[in-house]
Coordinates of C-alpha atoms in Angstrom, one line a residue:
X1 CA 0.0 0.0 0.0
X2 CA 1.3 3.5 -0.9
X3 CA 2.5 5.4 2.1
X4 CA 1.7 9.2 2.1
X5 CA 4.2 11.5 3.8
X6 CA 1.7 13.8 5.5
X7 CA -1.0 13.1 8.0
X8 CA -3.8 14.3 5.7
X9 CA -6.5 12.0 4.5
X10 CA -6.6 12.3 0.7
X11 CA -9.4 9.9 0.0
X12 CA -12.0 12.5 -0.9
X13 CA -9.6 14.6 -3.0
X14 CA -8.4 11.5 -4.9
X15 CA -12.0 10.5 -5.6
X16 CA -12.8 13.9 -7.0
X17 CA -10.0 14.0 -9.6
X18 CA -11.2 11.2 -12.0
X19 CA -14.7 12.6 -11.9
X20 CA -13.5 16.0 -12.8
X21 CA -11.3 14.7 -15.6
X22 CA -14.2 12.7 -17.1
X23 CA -16.5 15.8 -16.9
X24 CA -14.0 18.0 -18.5
X25 CA -13.3 15.5 -21.4
X26 CA -17.0 15.0 -22.0
X27 CA -17.8 18.7 -21.7
X28 CA -15.0 19.8 -24.1
X29 CA -15.9 17.0 -26.6
X30 CA -19.4 18.5 -27.1
X31 CA -20.3 21.7 -28.9
X32 CA -21.2 24.1 -26.0
X33 CA -23.2 27.3 -26.1
X34 CA -21.1 30.3 -27.2
X35 CA -22.1 32.3 -24.1
X36 CA -20.2 33.5 -21.1
X37 CA -21.9 31.2 -18.6
X38 CA -20.5 28.2 -20.5
X39 CA -17.0 29.7 -20.4
X40 CA -17.4 30.5 -16.7
X41 CA -18.4 26.9 -16.0
X42 CA -15.3 25.6 -17.9
X43 CA -13.2 27.9 -15.7
X44 CA -14.8 26.5 -12.6
X45 CA -13.9 23.0 -13.6
X46 CA -10.3 23.9 -14.6
X47 CA -9.8 25.8 -11.4
X48 CA -11.2 23.0 -9.3
X49 CA -8.9 20.5 -11.0
X50 CA -5.9 22.7 -10.5
X51 CA -6.8 23.4 -6.9
X52 CA -7.2 19.7 -6.2
X53 CA -4.0 18.6 -7.9
X54 CA -1.9 21.4 -6.3
X55 CA -3.5 20.7 -2.9
X56 CA -2.3 17.0 -3.0
X57 CA 1.1 17.9 -4.4
X58 CA 1.8 20.7 -2.0
X59 CA 0.7 18.7 1.1
X60 CA 3.2 16.0 0.3
X61 CA 6.0 18.4 -0.8
X62 CA 5.6 20.5 2.3
X63 CA 6.6 17.5 4.4
X64 CA 10.0 17.4 2.7
X65 CA 10.3 20.9 1.5
X66 CA 14.1 21.1 2.0
X67 CA 14.6 18.6 -0.8
X68 CA 13.2 21.0 -3.4
X69 CA 14.2 24.5 -4.5
X70 CA 12.4 27.2 -2.4
X71 CA 11.0 28.9 -5.5
X72 CA 9.3 25.6 -6.5
X73 CA 7.7 25.2 -3.1
X74 CA 6.2 28.7 -3.4
X75 CA 5.0 28.0 -6.9
X76 CA 3.2 24.8 -5.9
X77 CA 1.5 26.3 -2.9
X78 CA 0.6 29.4 -4.9
X79 CA -1.0 27.1 -7.5
X80 CA -3.3 25.7 -4.8
X81 CA -4.3 29.1 -3.5
X82 CA -4.8 30.7 -6.9
X83 CA -7.0 27.7 -7.9
X84 CA -9.0 28.1 -4.7
X85 CA -9.6 31.8 -5.4
X86 CA -10.3 31.4 -9.1
X87 CA -12.8 28.6 -8.4
X88 CA -14.8 30.7 -6.0
X89 CA -14.8 33.8 -8.3
X90 CA -15.7 31.7 -11.4
X91 CA -18.7 30.1 -9.5
X92 CA -19.9 33.6 -8.7
X93 CA -19.4 34.7 -12.2
X94 CA -21.3 31.7 -13.6
X95 CA -24.2 32.4 -11.2
X96 CA -24.3 36.1 -12.1
X97 CA -24.3 35.3 -15.8
X98 CA -26.8 32.4 -15.6
X99 CA -29.4 34.4 -13.7
X100 CA -28.4 37.8 -15.2
X101 CA -27.4 39.0 -11.8
X102 CA -24.9 41.6 -13.1
X103 CA -27.8 43.7 -14.4
X104 CA -29.4 43.8 -11.0
X105 CA -26.1 44.5 -9.2
X106 CA -25.4 47.5 -11.4
X107 CA -22.2 48.4 -13.1
X108 CA -20.3 49.8 -10.0
X109 CA -21.3 47.0 -7.6
X110 CA -20.5 44.3 -10.2
X111 CA -17.1 45.9 -10.7
X112 CA -16.4 46.2 -6.9
X113 CA -17.3 42.6 -6.5
X114 CA -14.1 41.6 -8.3
X115 CA -11.9 43.5 -5.9
X116 CA -11.5 40.8 -3.2
X117 CA -10.4 38.2 -5.8
X118 CA -8.0 40.7 -7.3
X119 CA -6.5 41.6 -3.9
X120 CA -6.2 37.9 -2.9
X121 CA -4.4 37.1 -6.2
X122 CA -1.9 40.0 -5.7
X123 CA -1.3 38.9 -2.1
X124 CA -0.7 35.3 -3.2
X125 CA 1.7 36.3 -6.0
X126 CA 3.6 38.6 -3.6
X127 CA 3.8 36.2 -0.7
X128 CA 7.3 34.9 -1.4
X129 CA 8.5 38.5 -0.6
X130 CA 5.8 39.8 1.7
X131 CA 4.9 36.6 3.7
X132 CA 1.3 37.7 3.7
X133 CA -0.5 34.3 3.0
X134 CA 2.1 31.7 3.8
X135 CA 5.9 31.3 4.4
X136 CA 8.7 28.9 4.8
X137 CA 11.3 29.1 7.6
X138 CA 14.1 26.6 8.5
X139 CA 12.6 25.9 11.9
X140 CA 8.9 25.8 11.0
X141 CA 8.9 24.8 7.4
X142 CA 5.5 25.8 5.8
X143 CA 3.1 27.9 8.0
X144 CA 0.1 30.2 7.4
X145 CA 0.6 34.0 7.9
X146 CA -1.5 36.8 9.2
X147 CA -3.5 37.5 6.0
X148 CA -4.2 33.8 5.3
X149 CA -7.9 34.2 6.4
X150 CA -8.5 36.3 3.3
X151 CA -8.6 33.0 1.3
X152 CA -11.7 31.9 3.2
X153 CA -13.1 35.4 3.3
X154 CA -13.1 35.4 -0.5
X155 CA -14.9 32.1 -0.6
X156 CA -17.6 33.3 1.8
X157 CA -17.9 36.6 0.0
X158 CA -18.5 35.0 -3.4
X159 CA -21.0 32.6 -2.1
X160 CA -22.8 35.5 -0.5
X161 CA -22.6 37.5 -3.8
X162 CA -23.9 34.4 -5.7
X163 CA -26.9 34.1 -3.3
X164 CA -27.5 37.9 -3.6
X165 CA -27.7 37.6 -7.4
X166 CA -30.2 34.7 -7.1
X167 CA -32.4 36.6 -4.7
X168 CA -32.3 39.8 -6.8
X169 CA -33.4 37.8 -9.8
X170 CA -35.7 35.5 -8.0
X171 CA -38.9 36.3 -9.9
X172 CA -37.2 36.3 -13.3
X173 CA -35.3 33.0 -12.8
X174 CA -37.1 29.7 -13.5
X175 CA -37.6 27.3 -10.6
X176 CA -35.2 24.6 -11.8
X177 CA -32.3 27.1 -12.1
X178 CA -33.1 28.7 -8.7
X179 CA -33.0 25.4 -7.0
X180 CA -29.8 24.5 -8.8
X181 CA -28.1 27.7 -7.7
X182 CA -29.2 27.4 -4.1
X183 CA -28.2 23.8 -4.1
X184 CA -24.6 24.1 -5.2
X185 CA -24.0 27.1 -2.9
X186 CA -25.3 25.0 0.0
X187 CA -23.0 22.2 -1.0
X188 CA -20.0 24.6 -1.0
X189 CA -20.9 25.9 2.4
X190 CA -21.2 22.4 3.8
X191 CA -17.8 21.5 2.3
X192 CA -16.1 24.5 4.0
X193 CA -17.7 23.7 7.4
X194 CA -16.7 20.1 7.2
X195 CA -13.1 21.1 6.2
X196 CA -12.9 23.2 9.4
X197 CA -14.4 20.4 11.5
X198 CA -12.1 17.7 10.0
X199 CA -8.9 19.7 9.5
X200 CA -6.8 16.7 8.4
X201 CA -9.3 15.5 5.7
X202 CA -9.2 17.2 2.3
X203 CA -12.9 17.4 1.6
X204 CA -13.0 20.8 -0.2
X205 CA -12.4 19.3 -3.6
X206 CA -14.9 16.6 -3.1
X207 CA -17.7 19.1 -2.2
X208 CA -16.6 21.3 -5.1
X209 CA -17.1 18.5 -7.6
X210 CA -20.5 17.8 -6.1
X211 CA -21.4 21.4 -6.7
X212 CA -20.1 21.1 -10.3
X213 CA -22.2 18.0 -10.8
X214 CA -25.3 19.9 -9.7
X215 CA -24.6 22.7 -12.2
X216 CA -23.8 20.2 -14.9
X217 CA -26.9 18.1 -14.5
X218 CA -29.3 21.1 -14.1
X219 CA -28.0 23.6 -16.6
X220 CA -24.6 22.9 -18.3
X221 CA -25.0 19.5 -19.8
X222 CA -24.5 20.2 -23.5
X223 CA -27.1 17.6 -24.4
X224 CA -29.8 19.8 -22.9
X225 CA -29.3 22.2 -25.8
X226 CA -28.9 19.7 -28.6
X227 CA -31.5 18.0 -30.8
X228 CA -30.8 14.3 -30.5
X229 CA -31.6 13.4 -34.2
X230 CA -29.6 16.2 -35.9
X231 CA -27.0 17.0 -33.1
X232 CA -27.8 20.7 -33.9
X233 CA -28.6 23.3 -31.2
X234 CA -32.3 23.2 -30.2
X235 CA -34.8 25.9 -29.4
X236 CA -33.6 26.3 -25.8
X237 CA -30.1 27.0 -27.1
X238 CA -31.4 29.8 -29.3
X239 CA -33.2 31.3 -26.3
X240 CA -30.1 31.3 -24.2
X241 CA -27.8 32.6 -26.9
X242 CA -30.3 35.2 -28.0
X243 CA -30.8 36.5 -24.5
X244 CA -27.1 37.0 -24.0
X245 CA -26.7 38.8 -27.4
X246 CA -29.7 41.0 -26.6
X247 CA -28.5 41.8 -23.1
X248 CA -25.0 42.7 -24.3
X249 CA -26.4 44.7 -27.3
X250 CA -24.7 42.3 -29.8
X251 CA -26.2 42.7 -33.2
X252 CA -27.4 39.5 -34.9
X253 CA -29.7 38.3 -37.6
X254 CA -31.5 35.1 -38.3
X255 CA -32.6 33.0 -41.3
X256 CA -35.5 30.7 -41.1
X257 CA -35.3 27.5 -43.3
X258 CA -38.5 25.4 -43.6
X259 CA -39.0 22.1 -45.3
X260 CA -42.4 22.9 -46.8
X261 CA -43.5 19.3 -47.5
X262 CA -42.2 17.8 -44.3
X263 CA -45.5 16.4 -43.1
X264 CA -46.4 14.8 -46.5
X265 CA -42.8 13.6 -46.9
X266 CA -43.0 11.9 -43.5
X267 CA -46.0 9.9 -44.7
X268 CA -44.4 9.1 -48.0
X269 CA -40.9 8.2 -47.0
X270 CA -41.5 7.1 -43.4
X271 CA -40.2 8.4 -40.1
X272 CA -36.7 7.0 -40.2
X273 CA -35.9 8.2 -43.7
X274 CA -37.1 11.7 -42.9
X275 CA -35.0 11.8 -39.7
X276 CA -32.0 10.6 -41.6
X277 CA -32.6 13.4 -44.2
X278 CA -33.0 16.0 -41.5
X279 CA -29.6 14.9 -40.0
X280 CA -28.0 15.2 -43.5
X281 CA -29.5 18.8 -43.8
X282 CA -28.2 19.7 -40.4
X283 CA -24.6 18.5 -41.1
X284 CA -24.6 20.2 -44.6
X285 CA -25.7 23.5 -43.0
X286 CA -23.0 23.4 -40.4
X287 CA -20.3 22.6 -43.0
X288 CA -21.6 25.2 -45.6
X289 CA -22.3 28.1 -43.2
X290 CA -19.5 27.9 -40.7
X291 CA -20.1 31.5 -39.5
X292 CA -23.7 30.6 -38.4
X293 CA -25.1 28.8 -35.4
X294 CA -27.7 26.4 -36.7
X295 CA -30.7 25.3 -34.6
X296 CA -33.4 22.7 -35.3
X297 CA -36.9 23.4 -34.0
X298 CA -38.4 20.1 -35.2
X299 CA -41.0 19.5 -37.9
X300 CA -38.5 20.4 -40.7
X301 CA -37.8 23.9 -39.3
X302 CA -34.3 25.2 -39.0
X303 CA -33.0 28.5 -37.8
X304 CA -29.6 30.1 -38.6
X305 CA -28.1 32.8 -36.4
X306 CA -25.0 35.0 -37.1
X307 CA -23.6 38.0 -35.4
X308 CA -23.9 41.2 -37.5
X309 CA -26.6 42.9 -39.4
X310 CA -26.6 40.8 -42.6
X311 CA -26.1 43.2 -45.5
X312 CA -23.8 41.9 -48.2
X313 CA -24.2 38.1 -48.5
X314 CA -28.0 37.8 -48.4
X315 CA -28.5 36.7 -52.0
X316 CA -25.6 34.2 -51.8
X317 CA -27.0 32.5 -48.7
X318 CA -30.5 32.2 -50.1
X319 CA -29.1 31.0 -53.5
X320 CA -27.0 28.3 -51.8
X321 CA -30.0 27.0 -49.8
X322 CA -32.3 26.9 -52.9
X323 CA -29.6 25.2 -55.0
X324 CA -29.0 22.4 -52.5
X325 CA -32.6 21.8 -51.7
X326 CA -33.3 21.4 -55.5
X327 CA -31.5 18.0 -55.2
X328 CA -32.4 14.9 -53.1
X329 CA -30.8 14.3 -49.8
X330 CA -28.9 11.1 -50.1
X331 CA -27.3 9.0 -47.4
X332 CA -26.9 5.4 -46.5
X333 CA -30.4 3.9 -47.1
X334 CA -31.8 7.4 -47.6
X335 CA -32.9 9.4 -50.6
X336 CA -35.4 12.1 -49.8
X337 CA -36.6 15.2 -51.8
X338 CA -37.8 18.2 -49.8
X339 CA -38.9 21.6 -50.9
X340 CA -37.7 24.6 -49.0
X341 CA -38.6 28.1 -48.1
X342 CA -36.3 30.6 -46.4
X343 CA -36.6 34.1 -45.0
X344 CA -34.2 36.6 -43.4
X345 CA -35.0 38.2 -40.0
X346 CA -32.8 41.3 -40.0
X347 CA -31.5 42.8 -36.8
X348 CA -33.5 46.0 -37.3
X349 CA -36.9 44.2 -36.9
X350 CA -36.0 42.1 -33.9
X351 CA -37.8 43.1 -30.7
X352 CA -36.0 44.0 -27.5
X353 CA -37.5 41.2 -25.4
X354 CA -36.3 37.6 -26.0
X355 CA -39.8 36.3 -25.5
X356 CA -41.0 38.4 -28.4
X357 CA -38.1 37.3 -30.6
X358 CA -39.1 33.7 -29.8
X359 CA -42.6 34.5 -30.9
X360 CA -41.3 36.2 -34.0
X361 CA -39.3 33.1 -35.0
X362 CA -42.3 30.9 -34.6
X363 CA -44.4 33.3 -36.5
X364 CA -41.7 33.5 -39.3
X365 CA -41.8 29.7 -39.7
X366 CA -45.5 29.9 -40.4
X367 CA -45.2 32.8 -42.8
X368 CA -42.1 31.8 -44.8
X369 CA -43.7 29.8 -47.5
X370 CA -46.4 32.3 -48.3
X371 CA -44.0 35.2 -48.3
X372 CA -41.6 33.3 -50.6
X373 CA -44.6 32.8 -53.0
X374 CA -45.0 36.6 -53.0
X375 CA -41.3 37.0 -53.9
X376 CA -40.3 38.2 -50.4
X377 CA -37.0 36.9 -49.0
X378 CA -36.6 39.4 -46.1
X379 CA -39.1 40.1 -43.3
X380 CA -40.0 43.7 -43.1
X381 CA -41.6 45.7 -40.3
X382 CA -44.9 45.6 -42.1
X383 CA -44.9 41.8 -42.0
X384 CA -43.9 41.8 -38.3
X385 CA -46.9 44.1 -37.6
X386 CA -49.1 40.9 -38.1
X387 CA -47.3 39.3 -35.2
X388 CA -47.9 42.3 -32.9
X389 CA -51.5 42.2 -33.9
X390 CA -51.7 38.5 -33.0
X391 CA -50.1 39.1 -29.6
X392 CA -52.6 41.9 -28.9
X393 CA -55.5 39.7 -29.9
X394 CA -54.1 36.9 -27.7
X395 CA -54.0 39.3 -24.7
X396 CA -57.5 40.6 -25.5
X397 CA -58.9 37.1 -25.7
X398 CA -57.3 36.0 -22.5
X399 CA -58.7 39.1 -20.7
X400 CA -62.2 38.6 -22.2
X401 CA -62.3 35.0 -21.1
X402 CA -61.1 35.9 -17.6
X403 CA -63.8 38.6 -17.4
X404 CA -66.4 36.4 -19.2
X405 CA -67.0 39.0 -21.8
X406 CA -67.4 36.7 -24.8
X407 CA -70.6 37.5 -26.6
X408 CA -72.8 35.3 -28.8
X409 CA -74.5 36.5 -31.9
X410 CA -77.2 34.6 -33.7
X411 CA -77.8 34.1 -37.5
X412 CA -81.2 32.6 -38.5
X413 CA -81.6 29.3 -40.3
X414 CA -84.6 29.3 -42.7
X415 CA -86.7 26.2 -43.4
X416 CA -87.8 26.0 -47.1
X417 CA -90.5 23.5 -46.2
X418 CA -92.1 25.6 -43.5
X419 CA -91.2 29.0 -45.0
X420 CA -90.1 30.4 -41.7
X421 CA -87.1 30.7 -39.3
X422 CA -86.8 27.5 -37.3
X423 CA -83.3 27.8 -35.8
X424 CA -80.1 29.8 -35.6
X425 CA -76.4 29.4 -35.4
X426 CA -74.6 30.8 -32.4
X427 CA -71.4 32.6 -33.3
X428 CA -68.8 33.9 -30.9
X429 CA -68.0 37.6 -30.9
X430 CA -65.3 39.6 -29.2
X431 CA -65.2 43.3 -28.7
X432 CA -62.1 44.7 -26.9
X433 CA -62.0 48.1 -25.2
X434 CA -58.8 49.0 -27.1
X435 CA -58.8 46.9 -30.3
X436 CA -62.5 47.2 -30.9
X437 CA -64.3 44.4 -32.8
X438 CA -62.0 41.5 -33.5
X439 CA -63.0 39.2 -36.4
X440 CA -64.0 35.7 -35.2
X441 CA -61.6 34.0 -37.7
X442 CA -58.8 36.0 -36.0
X443 CA -59.5 35.3 -32.4
X444 CA -60.6 31.7 -32.9
X445 CA -57.2 30.9 -34.6
X446 CA -55.4 32.5 -31.7
X447 CA -57.6 30.5 -29.2
X448 CA -56.6 27.3 -31.0
X449 CA -53.0 28.1 -30.9
X450 CA -52.9 29.1 -27.2
X451 CA -55.3 26.4 -25.9
X452 CA -58.0 28.9 -24.9
X453 CA -60.4 27.3 -27.4
X454 CA -61.7 24.9 -24.7
X455 CA -62.7 27.8 -22.4
X456 CA -64.0 29.8 -25.4
X457 CA -66.3 26.9 -26.4
X458 CA -67.6 26.5 -22.8
X459 CA -68.4 30.2 -22.5
X460 CA -70.2 30.2 -25.9
X461 CA -72.3 27.2 -24.9
X462 CA -73.1 28.9 -21.5
X463 CA -74.3 32.1 -23.3
X464 CA -76.5 29.9 -25.5
X465 CA -78.0 28.1 -22.5
X466 CA -78.7 31.4 -20.8
X467 CA -80.5 32.6 -23.9
X468 CA -82.6 29.5 -24.2
X469 CA -83.4 29.6 -20.5
X470 CA -85.4 32.8 -21.1
X471 CA -87.9 30.8 -23.2
X472 CA -88.2 33.6 -25.7
X473 CA -86.7 31.7 -28.7
X474 CA -89.0 28.7 -28.2
X475 CA -92.0 31.0 -27.9
X476 CA -91.1 32.5 -31.3
X477 CA -90.8 29.1 -33.0
X478 CA -87.0 28.4 -32.6
X479 CA -86.6 24.6 -32.3
X480 CA -82.8 24.4 -32.0
X481 CA -79.7 26.6 -31.6
X482 CA -76.7 25.4 -33.5
X483 CA -73.4 25.5 -31.5
X484 CA -70.0 24.9 -33.1
X485 CA -67.6 22.4 -31.5
X486 CA -64.0 22.9 -32.4
X487 CA -61.7 20.0 -33.2
X488 CA -59.9 20.6 -29.9
X489 CA -63.1 20.3 -28.0
X490 CA -64.0 17.1 -29.8
X491 CA -60.7 15.5 -28.5
X492 CA -61.7 16.2 -24.9
X493 CA -62.9 12.9 -23.4
X494 CA -64.9 14.9 -20.8
X495 CA -66.8 17.0 -23.5
X496 CA -70.2 15.3 -23.1
X497 CA -70.0 15.6 -19.3
X498 CA -69.0 19.2 -19.3
X499 CA -71.7 20.3 -21.8
X500 CA -74.4 18.3 -19.9
X501 CA -73.4 19.9 -16.7
X502 CA -73.7 23.4 -18.2
X503 CA -77.1 22.7 -19.7
X504 CA -78.4 21.1 -16.5
X505 CA -77.3 24.1 -14.5
X506 CA -79.4 26.4 -16.6
X507 CA -82.3 23.9 -16.9
X508 CA -82.0 23.7 -20.7
X509 CA -82.6 20.3 -22.3
X510 CA -79.9 19.3 -24.9
X511 CA -82.8 18.5 -27.3
X512 CA -82.7 22.3 -28.0
X513 CA -79.1 22.1 -29.2
X514 CA -77.7 21.0 -32.6
X515 CA -73.9 20.7 -32.3
X516 CA -71.9 21.5 -35.5
X517 CA -68.7 19.6 -36.1
X518 CA -66.3 19.9 -39.0
X519 CA -64.5 17.2 -41.0
X520 CA -61.3 17.9 -39.1
X521 CA -63.0 17.0 -35.9
X522 CA -63.4 13.3 -36.8
X523 CA -59.6 12.6 -37.2
X524 CA -60.0 10.6 -33.9
X525 CA -63.1 8.8 -35.2
X526 CA -63.7 6.5 -32.3
X527 CA -63.5 9.3 -29.7
X528 CA -65.8 11.7 -31.6
X529 CA -68.3 8.9 -32.2
X530 CA -68.3 8.1 -28.4
X531 CA -68.8 11.8 -27.6
X532 CA -71.7 12.1 -30.1
X533 CA -73.5 9.1 -28.8
X534 CA -73.3 10.3 -25.2
X535 CA -74.8 13.7 -26.2
X536 CA -77.3 12.1 -28.5
X537 CA -78.6 10.0 -25.6
X538 CA -79.5 13.3 -23.9
X539 CA -81.4 14.6 -26.9
X540 CA -78.7 16.6 -28.8
X541 CA -78.4 16.4 -32.6
X542 CA -75.4 16.9 -34.9
X543 CA -74.7 18.7 -38.1
X544 CA -71.6 18.5 -40.3
X545 CA -70.4 22.1 -40.9
X546 CA -68.5 23.5 -43.9
X547 CA -68.8 20.3 -45.9
X548 CA -66.4 20.4 -48.9
X549 CA -63.5 22.0 -47.2
X550 CA -61.9 18.8 -45.9
X551 CA -60.8 15.5 -47.3
X552 CA -62.6 13.0 -44.9
X553 CA -64.0 9.7 -46.0
X554 CA -67.7 10.2 -46.9
X555 CA -68.8 6.8 -45.7
X556 CA -67.2 7.4 -42.3
X557 CA -69.0 10.7 -42.1
X558 CA -72.4 9.2 -42.9
X559 CA -71.9 6.5 -40.3
X560 CA -71.8 9.1 -37.6
X561 CA -75.2 10.3 -36.1
X562 CA -75.4 13.4 -38.4
X563 CA -78.8 14.5 -39.5
X564 CA -77.9 17.6 -41.5
X565 CA -74.9 18.6 -43.7
X566 CA -74.1 22.3 -44.2
X567 CA -72.6 23.0 -47.6
X568 CA -69.7 25.4 -47.4
X569 CA -70.3 28.9 -48.7
X570 CA -67.5 28.4 -51.3
X571 CA -69.4 25.6 -52.9
X572 CA -72.6 27.6 -53.1
X573 CA -70.8 30.7 -54.5
X574 CA -68.9 28.5 -57.0
X575 CA -72.2 27.1 -58.3
X576 CA -73.7 30.6 -58.9
X577 CA -70.5 31.9 -60.5
X578 CA -70.5 29.0 -62.9
X579 CA -67.2 27.5 -61.7
X580 CA -68.8 24.1 -60.9
X581 CA -72.2 22.5 -61.2
X582 CA -71.7 19.8 -58.6
X583 CA -74.0 21.4 -56.0
X584 CA -77.3 19.7 -57.2
X585 CA -75.6 16.3 -57.3
X586 CA -74.4 16.8 -53.7
X587 CA -77.9 17.6 -52.6
X588 CA -79.3 14.5 -54.2
X589 CA -76.5 12.4 -52.7
X590 CA -77.3 13.5 -49.2
X591 CA -81.0 13.2 -49.7
X592 CA -80.5 9.6 -50.8
X593 CA -78.6 9.1 -47.5
X594 CA -81.6 10.6 -45.6
X595 CA -79.5 13.6 -44.5
X596 CA -80.9 17.2 -44.7
X597 CA -78.9 19.9 -46.4
X598 CA -78.3 23.5 -45.4
X599 CA -76.9 26.0 -48.0
X600 CA -74.8 28.7 -46.5
X601 CA -74.0 32.1 -48.0
X602 CA -77.5 33.0 -49.3
X603 CA -77.4 36.7 -50.3
X604 CA -80.1 37.3 -52.9
X605 CA -83.7 36.3 -53.6
X606 CA -82.5 34.6 -56.8
X607 CA -80.2 32.4 -54.8
X608 CA -83.0 31.5 -52.4
X609 CA -85.4 30.5 -55.2
X610 CA -82.9 28.5 -57.2
X611 CA -81.6 26.6 -54.2
X612 CA -85.2 25.8 -53.2
X613 CA -85.7 24.3 -56.7
X614 CA -82.5 22.2 -56.3
X615 CA -83.9 20.8 -53.1
X616 CA -81.9 22.4 -50.3
X617 CA -83.9 21.9 -47.1
X618 CA -82.6 24.9 -45.2
X619 CA -80.8 28.2 -46.0
X620 CA -78.6 30.6 -44.1
X621 CA -77.0 33.8 -45.1
X622 CA -77.1 37.6 -45.2
X623 CA -80.3 37.5 -47.3
X624 CA -82.1 36.6 -44.1
X625 CA -80.0 38.4 -41.6
X626 CA -76.4 39.0 -40.5
X627 CA -75.4 37.6 -37.1
X628 CA -76.9 39.8 -34.5
X629 CA -77.0 40.0 -30.6
X630 CA -79.7 38.0 -28.8
X631 CA -82.0 41.0 -28.2
X632 CA -81.9 42.0 -31.8
X633 CA -82.4 38.4 -32.9
X634 CA -85.6 38.3 -30.8
X635 CA -86.8 41.6 -32.3
X636 CA -86.1 40.2 -35.7
X637 CA -88.1 37.0 -35.0
X638 CA -91.0 39.0 -33.7
X639 CA -91.1 40.9 -36.9
X640 CA -90.6 38.1 -39.5
X641 CA -92.5 35.4 -37.7
X642 CA -95.6 37.4 -37.0
X643 CA -95.6 38.8 -40.6

């Protein structure tokens, strides 16, 4: 067994060294984020390794110091103390960078915080001549001097500064990162206390490596910021890099690259071939555009980022992308053709806040194809205005749902057989104090994107039940109110229970409701069938809305409990404009299947009469009435029904 010269227990320090070496090798073999926090963490690991190595070496050499040159003894011990100070400062620097604590500390306090480390380094370097930290004498050998406590003062100081940064940025820092920062600082404090309690056991390095592991696992593992399939940076990586660039006023621009036919290609080629092709694209982009950071957002969407304002080489980049995507992506067992759209996001249009930049990138992916079709290759401020409008609508919708200000307008449905209004379609409306009237197509799309569509549907149904609970519509001959169900609502397994609870609360039987679903809603056929049967048992009926806009299997549609099909307005208008004469055949087809037909978009008396001759059972459109508030609808009914 190896015999150590000193009385120190090295077990913990020796255990820390291989762990630190493995972490360093793995960390440096990966592509890390080009941000200061990553470099600070690397300095933490290097300083800790140096501190541990010099600690072991100096402890042994100090026992036989007379056998070595005095200058070498000073260098070895200085190496330990410098590593100790640098590790403490680097941990503080990492914390301040990761939680953006420097901004909260302010310029002067952040600068002053470096003074203790600078003073300690100067004292350590000067100690061979000043004997401030440690010294060697013939009778004592190595011993600590009067300013030795500054070493531990620096450690306590930088732990305190780290915690101050965390608490100053408490609300702005996510929970995982906060717990990580509190955790590794607590580990460091525990290590220092145990070192003082067990003076002959070198535990500082061991607890330092535990703190480093906490940081690595929670925030600095390079794989947290890489897409597994492509090995490119992911969306989280862009968020961190973008935040640092924005915070430090570093100009940068982005290029969105979208595989337009990704979804259809995935069906055609299969998942594995598409993933292989995406990997080939990623590697080609890294090799071809070395000045860019490349990110993969999934679903065939790539983002390229480069420092600078992007002025001279715009056409060259776009040309290279177009030229390469014009050819198949070939690899081992892979040959995939993908079409591509790309757009430049110049620095000038990027918002100040990173959250808004993230939204802009997502918005850009959705707009790239259409803008390319128009000949646009660069996003302008006019295009970005659409994003700001969408965000404003999103906030307006959220506030309206919170305040329960969603209104319901009603548009009459006319029976050709009875020659009177027998029903109405309930349509959601939103009027914001600042934005004014927001078109339904606009806020419904926003609701589907944000997930608010579920609550929107519930509030619309509640308004309808409140209206029916008055008894006025029934008194004036209204048999049913049609209520739209979104595809998202139809995927809710608790839909039937939720709607039944609302109708029961208002004392309104579901037999007064005709739910409208679209072809998109039946993608999960078994689930929607189950929901429809549950509601049908309580008396509700179902119509198929906007027929002709989807691609669903007609047999599957007719196997659902649907009693009416509403022909999309486009089909009706195409018939009257002479583009297609298929409308009469569609009416006959549904009649043969014992399904009634509603024609939407009726605007003139001529349209009314001709559609009646074709055999449409019901009609709906501006010829009868625009959608109106409930009180106006009642007044309208009182006028037309009595006449």
